[in-house]
PDB file of C-alpha atoms in Angstrom:
ATOM      1  CA  SER X   1     204.988 187.192 -60.755  1.00  0.00           C
ATOM      2  CA  GLN X   2     203.887 190.739 -62.323  1.00  0.00           C
ATOM      3  CA  THR X   3     205.871 193.015 -64.997  1.00  0.00           C
ATOM      4  CA  ILE X   4     203.834 196.078 -65.997  1.00  0.00           C
ATOM      5  CA  HIS X   5     204.946 197.678 -69.854  1.00  0.00           C
ATOM      6  CA  GLN X   6     204.476 200.897 -71.482  1.00  0.00           C
ATOM      7  CA  TRP X   7     204.954 202.671 -74.977  1.00  0.00           C
ATOM      8  CA  PRO X   8     206.248 203.690 -77.093  1.00  0.00           C
ATOM      9  CA  ALA X   9     209.249 204.072 -74.616  1.00  0.00           C
ATOM     10  CA  THR X  10     210.327 207.467 -76.644  1.00  0.00           C
ATOM     11  CA  LEU X  11     208.141 209.657 -78.609  1.00  0.00           C
ATOM     12  CA  VAL X  12     208.094 212.706 -80.856  1.00  0.00           C
ATOM     13  CA  GLN X  13     205.247 214.819 -81.488  1.00  0.00           C
ATOM     14  CA  PRO X  14     204.811 218.655 -83.788  1.00  0.00           C
ATOM     15  CA  VAL X  15     202.990 220.729 -81.719  1.00  0.00           C
ATOM     16  CA  GLY X  16     198.783 219.994 -82.110  1.00  0.00           C
ATOM     17  CA  SER X  17     199.360 216.614 -83.350  1.00  0.00           C
ATOM     18  CA  PRO X  18     197.350 213.739 -80.641  1.00  0.00           C
ATOM     19  CA  LEU X  19     198.544 211.627 -78.175  1.00  0.00           C
ATOM     20  CA  SER X  20     198.603 207.965 -77.336  1.00  0.00           C
ATOM     21  CA  LEU X  21     200.538 206.048 -74.713  1.00  0.00           C
ATOM     22  CA  GLU X  22     200.101 202.783 -73.397  1.00  0.00           C
ATOM     23  CA  CYS X  23     200.575 200.674 -70.348  1.00  0.00           C
ATOM     24  CA  THR X  24     199.697 196.829 -69.875  1.00  0.00           C
ATOM     25  CA  VAL X  25     200.047 195.375 -66.554  1.00  0.00           C
ATOM     26  CA  GLU X  26     200.772 191.367 -66.314  1.00  0.00           C
ATOM     27  CA  GLY X  27     199.991 188.681 -63.587  1.00  0.00           C
ATOM     28  CA  THR X  28     197.674 190.713 -61.718  1.00  0.00           C
ATOM     29  CA  SER X  29     193.587 191.352 -62.200  1.00  0.00           C
ATOM     30  CA  ASN X  30     191.276 194.043 -60.676  1.00  0.00           C
ATOM     31  CA  PRO X  31     195.146 196.402 -60.360  1.00  0.00           C
ATOM     32  CA  ASN X  32     194.610 200.186 -59.851  1.00  0.00           C
ATOM     33  CA  LEU X  33     196.462 202.664 -62.421  1.00  0.00           C
ATOM     34  CA  TYR X  34     197.783 204.964 -62.728  1.00  0.00           C
ATOM     35  CA  TRP X  35     199.378 208.301 -64.875  1.00  0.00           C
ATOM     36  CA  TYR X  36     201.778 209.838 -62.841  1.00  0.00           C
ATOM     37  CA  ARG X  37     204.249 213.156 -65.500  1.00  0.00           C
ATOM     38  CA  GLN X  38     207.796 213.731 -64.692  1.00  0.00           C
ATOM     39  CA  ALA X  39     209.165 217.280 -65.900  1.00  0.00           C
ATOM     40  CA  ALA X  40     212.281 218.421 -66.605  1.00  0.00           C
ATOM     41  CA  GLY X  41     213.462 219.367 -63.467  1.00  0.00           C
ATOM     42  CA  ARG X  42     210.552 218.459 -61.107  1.00  0.00           C
ATOM     43  CA  GLY X  43     208.991 215.969 -58.644  1.00  0.00           C
ATOM     44  CA  LEU X  44     206.729 213.244 -60.332  1.00  0.00           C
ATOM     45  CA  GLN X  45     202.827 214.787 -61.162  1.00  0.00           C
ATOM     46  CA  LEU X  46     199.964 212.765 -60.232  1.00  0.00           C
ATOM     47  CA  LEU X  47     197.968 213.006 -63.808  1.00  0.00           C
ATOM     48  CA  PHE X  48     195.157 210.395 -63.501  1.00  0.00           C
ATOM     49  CA  TYR X  49     194.326 206.969 -61.707  1.00  0.00           C
ATOM     50  CA  SER X  50     191.801 204.256 -62.192  1.00  0.00           C
ATOM     51  CA  VAL X  51     190.764 201.522 -59.619  1.00  0.00           C
ATOM     52  CA  GLY X  52     188.224 199.670 -62.640  1.00  0.00           C
ATOM     53  CA  ILE X  53     187.627 198.879 -66.075  1.00  0.00           C
ATOM     54  CA  GLY X  54     186.602 202.612 -67.724  1.00  0.00           C
ATOM     55  CA  GLN X  55     187.297 204.154 -64.061  1.00  0.00           C
ATOM     56  CA  ILE X  56     189.284 206.848 -64.318  1.00  0.00           C
ATOM     57  CA  SER X  57     189.734 209.800 -62.265  1.00  0.00           C
ATOM     58  CA  SER X  58     191.469 212.843 -63.168  1.00  0.00           C
ATOM     59  CA  GLU X  59     194.216 214.600 -60.700  1.00  0.00           C
ATOM     60  CA  VAL X  60     194.731 218.038 -62.542  1.00  0.00           C
ATOM     61  CA  PRO X  61     192.987 219.589 -64.931  1.00  0.00           C
ATOM     62  CA  GLN X  62     194.711 219.453 -68.513  1.00  0.00           C
ATOM     63  CA  ASN X  63     195.443 219.267 -72.011  1.00  0.00           C
ATOM     64  CA  LEU X  64     195.310 215.213 -71.077  1.00  0.00           C
ATOM     65  CA  SER X  65     192.241 212.500 -71.025  1.00  0.00           C
ATOM     66  CA  ALA X  66     192.563 208.992 -70.268  1.00  0.00           C
ATOM     67  CA  SER X  67     190.281 205.677 -70.837  1.00  0.00           C
ATOM     68  CA  ARG X  68     190.721 202.046 -69.431  1.00  0.00           C
ATOM     69  CA  PRO X  69     189.234 200.197 -71.975  1.00  0.00           C
ATOM     70  CA  GLN X  70     190.460 196.186 -70.379  1.00  0.00           C
ATOM     71  CA  ASP X  71     191.643 195.367 -67.006  1.00  0.00           C
ATOM     72  CA  ARG X  72     195.197 195.495 -66.556  1.00  0.00           C
ATOM     73  CA  GLN X  73     195.219 199.028 -69.660  1.00  0.00           C
ATOM     74  CA  PHE X  74     196.167 202.138 -69.113  1.00  0.00           C
ATOM     75  CA  ILE X  75     195.893 204.714 -72.032  1.00  0.00           C
ATOM     76  CA  LEU X  76     197.452 208.146 -71.536  1.00  0.00           C
ATOM     77  CA  SER X  77     195.659 210.144 -74.685  1.00  0.00           C
ATOM     78  CA  SER X  78     195.574 214.178 -75.758  1.00  0.00           C
ATOM     79  CA  LYS X  79     193.730 215.473 -79.170  1.00  0.00           C
ATOM     80  CA  LYS X  80     196.266 218.446 -79.683  1.00  0.00           C
ATOM     81  CA  LEU X  81     199.561 218.376 -78.152  1.00  0.00           C
ATOM     82  CA  LEU X  82     201.145 221.872 -76.160  1.00  0.00           C
ATOM     83  CA  LEU X  83     204.550 222.856 -75.904  1.00  0.00           C
ATOM     84  CA  SER X  84     203.812 221.909 -72.069  1.00  0.00           C
ATOM     85  CA  ASP X  85     202.794 218.549 -72.052  1.00  0.00           C
ATOM     86  CA  SER X  86     206.893 217.460 -72.911  1.00  0.00           C
ATOM     87  CA  GLY X  87     207.772 215.266 -70.676  1.00  0.00           C
ATOM     88  CA  PHE X  88     208.627 211.628 -68.826  1.00  0.00           C
ATOM     89  CA  TYR X  89     205.264 209.698 -68.023  1.00  0.00           C
ATOM     90  CA  LEU X  90     205.252 207.268 -65.818  1.00  0.00           C
ATOM     91  CA  CYS X  91     202.428 203.764 -64.998  1.00  0.00           C
ATOM     92  CA  ALA X  92     201.596 202.180 -62.334  1.00  0.00           C
ATOM     93  CA  TRP X  93     200.252 199.851 -60.413  1.00  0.00           C
ATOM     94  CA  ARG X  94     199.528 198.981 -57.198  1.00  0.00           C
ATOM     95  CA  GLY X  95     200.412 196.312 -55.653  1.00  0.00           C
ATOM     96  CA  GLN X  96     198.161 193.544 -53.535  1.00  0.00           C
ATOM     97  CA  LEU X  97     200.347 194.453 -49.821  1.00  0.00           C
ATOM     98  CA  ASN X  98     198.601 196.299 -47.704  1.00  0.00           C
ATOM     99  CA  THR X  99     201.648 199.210 -47.120  1.00  0.00           C
ATOM    100  CA  GLY X 100     200.266 200.875 -50.722  1.00  0.00           C
ATOM    101  CA  GLU X 101     203.592 201.107 -52.931  1.00  0.00           C
ATOM    102  CA  LEU X 102     203.640 201.890 -56.220  1.00  0.00           C
ATOM    103  CA  PHE X 103     205.664 199.683 -59.037  1.00  0.00           C
ATOM    104  CA  PHE X 104     205.935 201.633 -62.235  1.00  0.00           C
ATOM    105  CA  GLY X 105     206.543 200.624 -65.421  1.00  0.00           C
ATOM    106  CA  GLU X 106     210.700 201.992 -67.710  1.00  0.00           C
ATOM    107  CA  GLY X 107     208.194 205.666 -68.507  1.00  0.00           C
ATOM    108  CA  SER X 108     207.587 206.781 -72.191  1.00  0.00           C
ATOM    109  CA  ARG X 109     209.377 210.175 -73.463  1.00  0.00           C
ATOM    110  CA  LEU X 110     207.567 213.023 -74.999  1.00  0.00           C
ATOM    111  CA  THR X 111     208.619 215.871 -76.899  1.00  0.00           C
ATOM    112  CA  VAL X 112     206.762 218.445 -78.167  1.00  0.00           C
ATOM    113  CA  LEU X 113     207.761 220.004 -80.765  1.00  0.00           C
TER     114      LEU X 113
ATOM    115  CA  GLY P   1     197.515 217.880 -45.926  1.00  0.00           C
ATOM    116  CA  ASP P   2     200.503 214.860 -46.324  1.00  0.00           C
ATOM    117  CA  SER P   3     204.152 216.304 -47.534  1.00  0.00           C
ATOM    118  CA  VAL P   4     206.551 214.824 -47.981  1.00  0.00           C
ATOM    119  CA  THR P   5     209.828 217.199 -47.283  1.00  0.00           C
ATOM    120  CA  GLN P   6     213.699 215.982 -48.742  1.00  0.00           C
ATOM    121  CA  MET P   7     216.655 217.532 -48.703  1.00  0.00           C
ATOM    122  CA  GLU P   8     217.202 219.459 -52.433  1.00  0.00           C
ATOM    123  CA  GLY P   9     220.309 218.324 -54.807  1.00  0.00           C
ATOM    124  CA  PRO P  10     222.069 218.475 -56.194  1.00  0.00           C
ATOM    125  CA  VAL P  11     224.722 216.063 -54.020  1.00  0.00           C
ATOM    126  CA  THR P  12     227.931 215.652 -55.274  1.00  0.00           C
ATOM    127  CA  LEU P  13     230.058 212.630 -53.521  1.00  0.00           C
ATOM    128  CA  SER P  14     233.423 211.211 -53.688  1.00  0.00           C
ATOM    129  CA  GLU P  15     233.522 206.969 -55.220  1.00  0.00           C
ATOM    130  CA  GLU P  16     233.497 205.525 -50.682  1.00  0.00           C
ATOM    131  CA  ALA P  17     231.787 208.933 -49.048  1.00  0.00           C
ATOM    132  CA  PHE P  18     229.003 208.506 -46.461  1.00  0.00           C
ATOM    133  CA  LEU P  19     225.935 209.310 -48.432  1.00  0.00           C
ATOM    134  CA  THR P  20     222.798 210.919 -46.665  1.00  0.00           C
ATOM    135  CA  ILE P  21     219.354 212.030 -47.977  1.00  0.00           C
ATOM    136  CA  ASN P  22     217.154 214.279 -45.025  1.00  0.00           C
ATOM    137  CA  CYS P  23     212.962 213.406 -45.116  1.00  0.00           C
ATOM    138  CA  THR P  24     210.657 214.121 -43.385  1.00  0.00           C
ATOM    139  CA  TYR P  25     207.124 213.779 -42.550  1.00  0.00           C
ATOM    140  CA  THR P  26     203.840 214.869 -42.383  1.00  0.00           C
ATOM    141  CA  ALA P  27     200.520 213.094 -42.777  1.00  0.00           C
ATOM    142  CA  THR P  28     197.055 211.579 -40.845  1.00  0.00           C
ATOM    143  CA  GLY P  29     196.548 208.212 -40.270  1.00  0.00           C
ATOM    144  CA  TYR P  30     199.900 206.077 -39.459  1.00  0.00           C
ATOM    145  CA  PRO P  31     202.046 206.082 -42.935  1.00  0.00           C
ATOM    146  CA  SER P  32     203.986 203.696 -44.640  1.00  0.00           C
ATOM    147  CA  LEU P  33     207.756 205.746 -45.746  1.00  0.00           C
ATOM    148  CA  PHE P  34     209.590 204.737 -49.531  1.00  0.00           C
ATOM    149  CA  TRP P  35     212.423 205.231 -50.383  1.00  0.00           C
ATOM    150  CA  TYR P  36     212.162 204.996 -54.523  1.00  0.00           C
ATOM    151  CA  VAL P  37     215.186 205.439 -57.080  1.00  0.00           C
ATOM    152  CA  GLN P  38     215.333 206.370 -60.973  1.00  0.00           C
ATOM    153  CA  TYR P  39     218.749 205.531 -62.658  1.00  0.00           C
ATOM    154  CA  PRO P  40     219.137 208.690 -66.087  1.00  0.00           C
ATOM    155  CA  GLY P  41     216.173 207.430 -68.459  1.00  0.00           C
ATOM    156  CA  GLU P  42     214.387 204.295 -66.581  1.00  0.00           C
ATOM    157  CA  GLY P  43     211.099 204.419 -64.433  1.00  0.00           C
ATOM    158  CA  LEU P  44     211.476 204.779 -60.559  1.00  0.00           C
ATOM    159  CA  GLN P  45     212.625 201.329 -58.555  1.00  0.00           C
ATOM    160  CA  LEU P  46     211.123 200.605 -54.838  1.00  0.00           C
ATOM    161  CA  LEU P  47     214.660 200.662 -53.110  1.00  0.00           C
ATOM    162  CA  LEU P  48     213.696 200.338 -49.761  1.00  0.00           C
ATOM    163  CA  LYS P  49     210.885 201.042 -46.691  1.00  0.00           C
ATOM    164  CA  ALA P  50     209.585 200.163 -43.619  1.00  0.00           C
ATOM    165  CA  THR P  51     206.183 200.616 -42.276  1.00  0.00           C
ATOM    166  CA  LYS P  52     205.616 201.309 -38.315  1.00  0.00           C
ATOM    167  CA  ALA P  53     207.340 203.301 -36.512  1.00  0.00           C
ATOM    168  CA  ASP P  54     211.455 201.815 -35.042  1.00  0.00           C
ATOM    169  CA  ASP P  55     211.003 199.377 -38.926  1.00  0.00           C
ATOM    170  CA  LYS P  56     214.426 199.553 -40.198  1.00  0.00           C
ATOM    171  CA  GLY P  57     214.221 198.679 -44.126  1.00  0.00           C
ATOM    172  CA  SER P  58     217.753 198.227 -45.861  1.00  0.00           C
ATOM    173  CA  ASN P  59     217.890 197.162 -49.357  1.00  0.00           C
ATOM    174  CA  LYS P  60     221.634 196.949 -51.989  1.00  0.00           C
ATOM    175  CA  GLY P  61     223.091 199.194 -48.434  1.00  0.00           C
ATOM    176  CA  PHE P  62     220.698 201.321 -48.106  1.00  0.00           C
ATOM    177  CA  GLU P  63     219.905 202.605 -45.168  1.00  0.00           C
ATOM    178  CA  ALA P  64     216.512 204.441 -43.649  1.00  0.00           C
ATOM    179  CA  THR P  65     214.580 204.532 -40.247  1.00  0.00           C
ATOM    180  CA  TYR P  66     211.363 204.692 -39.231  1.00  0.00           C
ATOM    181  CA  ARG P  67     211.412 207.360 -36.066  1.00  0.00           C
ATOM    182  CA  LYS P  68     208.193 208.646 -35.986  1.00  0.00           C
ATOM    183  CA  GLU P  69     208.885 211.358 -33.527  1.00  0.00           C
ATOM    184  CA  THR P  70     211.054 212.881 -35.349  1.00  0.00           C
ATOM    185  CA  THR P  71     209.219 212.249 -38.759  1.00  0.00           C
ATOM    186  CA  SER P  72     211.275 211.320 -40.375  1.00  0.00           C
ATOM    187  CA  PHE P  73     213.158 208.929 -42.707  1.00  0.00           C
ATOM    188  CA  HIS P  74     217.001 208.964 -43.947  1.00  0.00           C
ATOM    189  CA  LEU P  75     218.345 207.333 -46.095  1.00  0.00           C
ATOM    190  CA  GLU P  76     222.411 206.113 -45.699  1.00  0.00           C
ATOM    191  CA  LYS P  77     224.963 204.357 -47.559  1.00  0.00           C
ATOM    192  CA  GLY P  78     227.216 203.854 -45.775  1.00  0.00           C
ATOM    193  CA  SER P  79     230.140 203.839 -49.876  1.00  0.00           C
ATOM    194  CA  VAL P  80     228.962 204.847 -52.514  1.00  0.00           C
ATOM    195  CA  GLN P  81     229.628 203.851 -55.709  1.00  0.00           C
ATOM    196  CA  VAL P  82     229.369 205.440 -59.656  1.00  0.00           C
ATOM    197  CA  SER P  83     226.555 203.303 -60.204  1.00  0.00           C
ATOM    198  CA  ASP P  84     224.343 205.286 -57.422  1.00  0.00           C
ATOM    199  CA  SER P  85     224.112 208.342 -59.184  1.00  0.00           C
ATOM    200  CA  ALA P  86     220.793 207.959 -60.084  1.00  0.00           C
ATOM    201  CA  VAL P  87     217.488 210.310 -57.891  1.00  0.00           C
ATOM    202  CA  TYR P  88     216.161 209.598 -55.449  1.00  0.00           C
ATOM    203  CA  PHE P  89     212.518 210.280 -54.231  1.00  0.00           C
ATOM    204  CA  CYS P  90     211.326 209.455 -50.882  1.00  0.00           C
ATOM    205  CA  ALA P  91     207.392 208.580 -50.555  1.00  0.00           C
ATOM    206  CA  LEU P  92     204.384 207.863 -47.704  1.00  0.00           C
ATOM    207  CA  THR P  93     201.240 205.757 -48.467  1.00  0.00           C
ATOM    208  CA  VAL P  94     198.162 206.750 -45.719  1.00  0.00           C
ATOM    209  CA  PRO P  95     195.394 204.367 -46.112  1.00  0.00           C
ATOM    210  CA  ARG P  96     192.030 206.098 -46.535  1.00  0.00           C
ATOM    211  CA  GLY P  97     189.837 203.158 -45.993  1.00  0.00           C
ATOM    212  CA  ALA P  98     187.895 200.766 -48.520  1.00  0.00           C
ATOM    213  CA  GLY P  99     191.725 198.963 -49.620  1.00  0.00           C
ATOM    214  CA  SER P 100     192.999 202.884 -51.567  1.00  0.00           C
ATOM    215  CA  TYR P 101     195.948 204.428 -50.896  1.00  0.00           C
ATOM    216  CA  GLN P 102     196.930 208.076 -51.206  1.00  0.00           C
ATOM    217  CA  LEU P 103     200.596 208.006 -52.216  1.00  0.00           C
ATOM    218  CA  THR P 104     202.429 210.980 -52.028  1.00  0.00           C
ATOM    219  CA  PHE P 105     206.392 211.819 -53.115  1.00  0.00           C
ATOM    220  CA  GLY P 106     209.126 214.144 -52.325  1.00  0.00           C
ATOM    221  CA  LYS P 107     210.509 216.148 -55.364  1.00  0.00           C
ATOM    222  CA  GLY P 108     213.611 214.142 -55.498  1.00  0.00           C
ATOM    223  CA  THR P 109     217.283 214.031 -54.639  1.00  0.00           C
ATOM    224  CA  LYS P 110     220.649 214.182 -57.234  1.00  0.00           C
ATOM    225  CA  LEU P 111     223.367 212.007 -56.459  1.00  0.00           C
ATOM    226  CA  SER P 112     226.177 212.309 -58.896  1.00  0.00           C
ATOM    227  CA  VAL P 113     229.042 210.211 -57.161  1.00  0.00           C
ATOM    228  CA  ILE P 114     232.432 210.990 -58.933  1.00  0.00           C
ATOM    229  CA  PRO P 115     235.367 208.287 -58.785  1.00  0.00           C
TER     230      PRO P 115
END
């Protein structure tokens, strides 16, 4: 069966520091992968999606970037964090069924101080 | 563009009460409809889905019926439990060709169930 993992689960970082959040999917090949952010009291915001290695689409201009160095690995990064980057970051992959639903990881909570 | 509108929360119910969370949508094409649930501190889990008009999705006592005529997909449960306390998201996907999909979420509804 397919599984998706994110780490770290919790992160507290100072303003201006770098960020790296990692997401790995197992049990499937060539998945479509997604990064969402959920800020406090707000809905889900799509940040990036990837349809293959090295292929990244950005949905909103921001302080963050994404990379896909391997088929089942998706990384969210920042060179210098802002206070507004705080939030709950969710990685997801699209299932193989023809209905397009996503399956989410456990999430990574980032607090920027 | 596509959109999902769900009732604003928070919703607070007593245990064993009846739950309805309203969800309406606008979409071009033929969307599939979903309810996701997010328990505190966790990611989103797919709760149920319906892929065509008049389909009923069901899981863990929750149900939702795809109503094309009213463009709605309301979530219901006959008797809620404290463990149902979570945030519920309504969502839709529309195929965009070549195997790609546009996924749109509602803003979420927080449900608190008190003993």
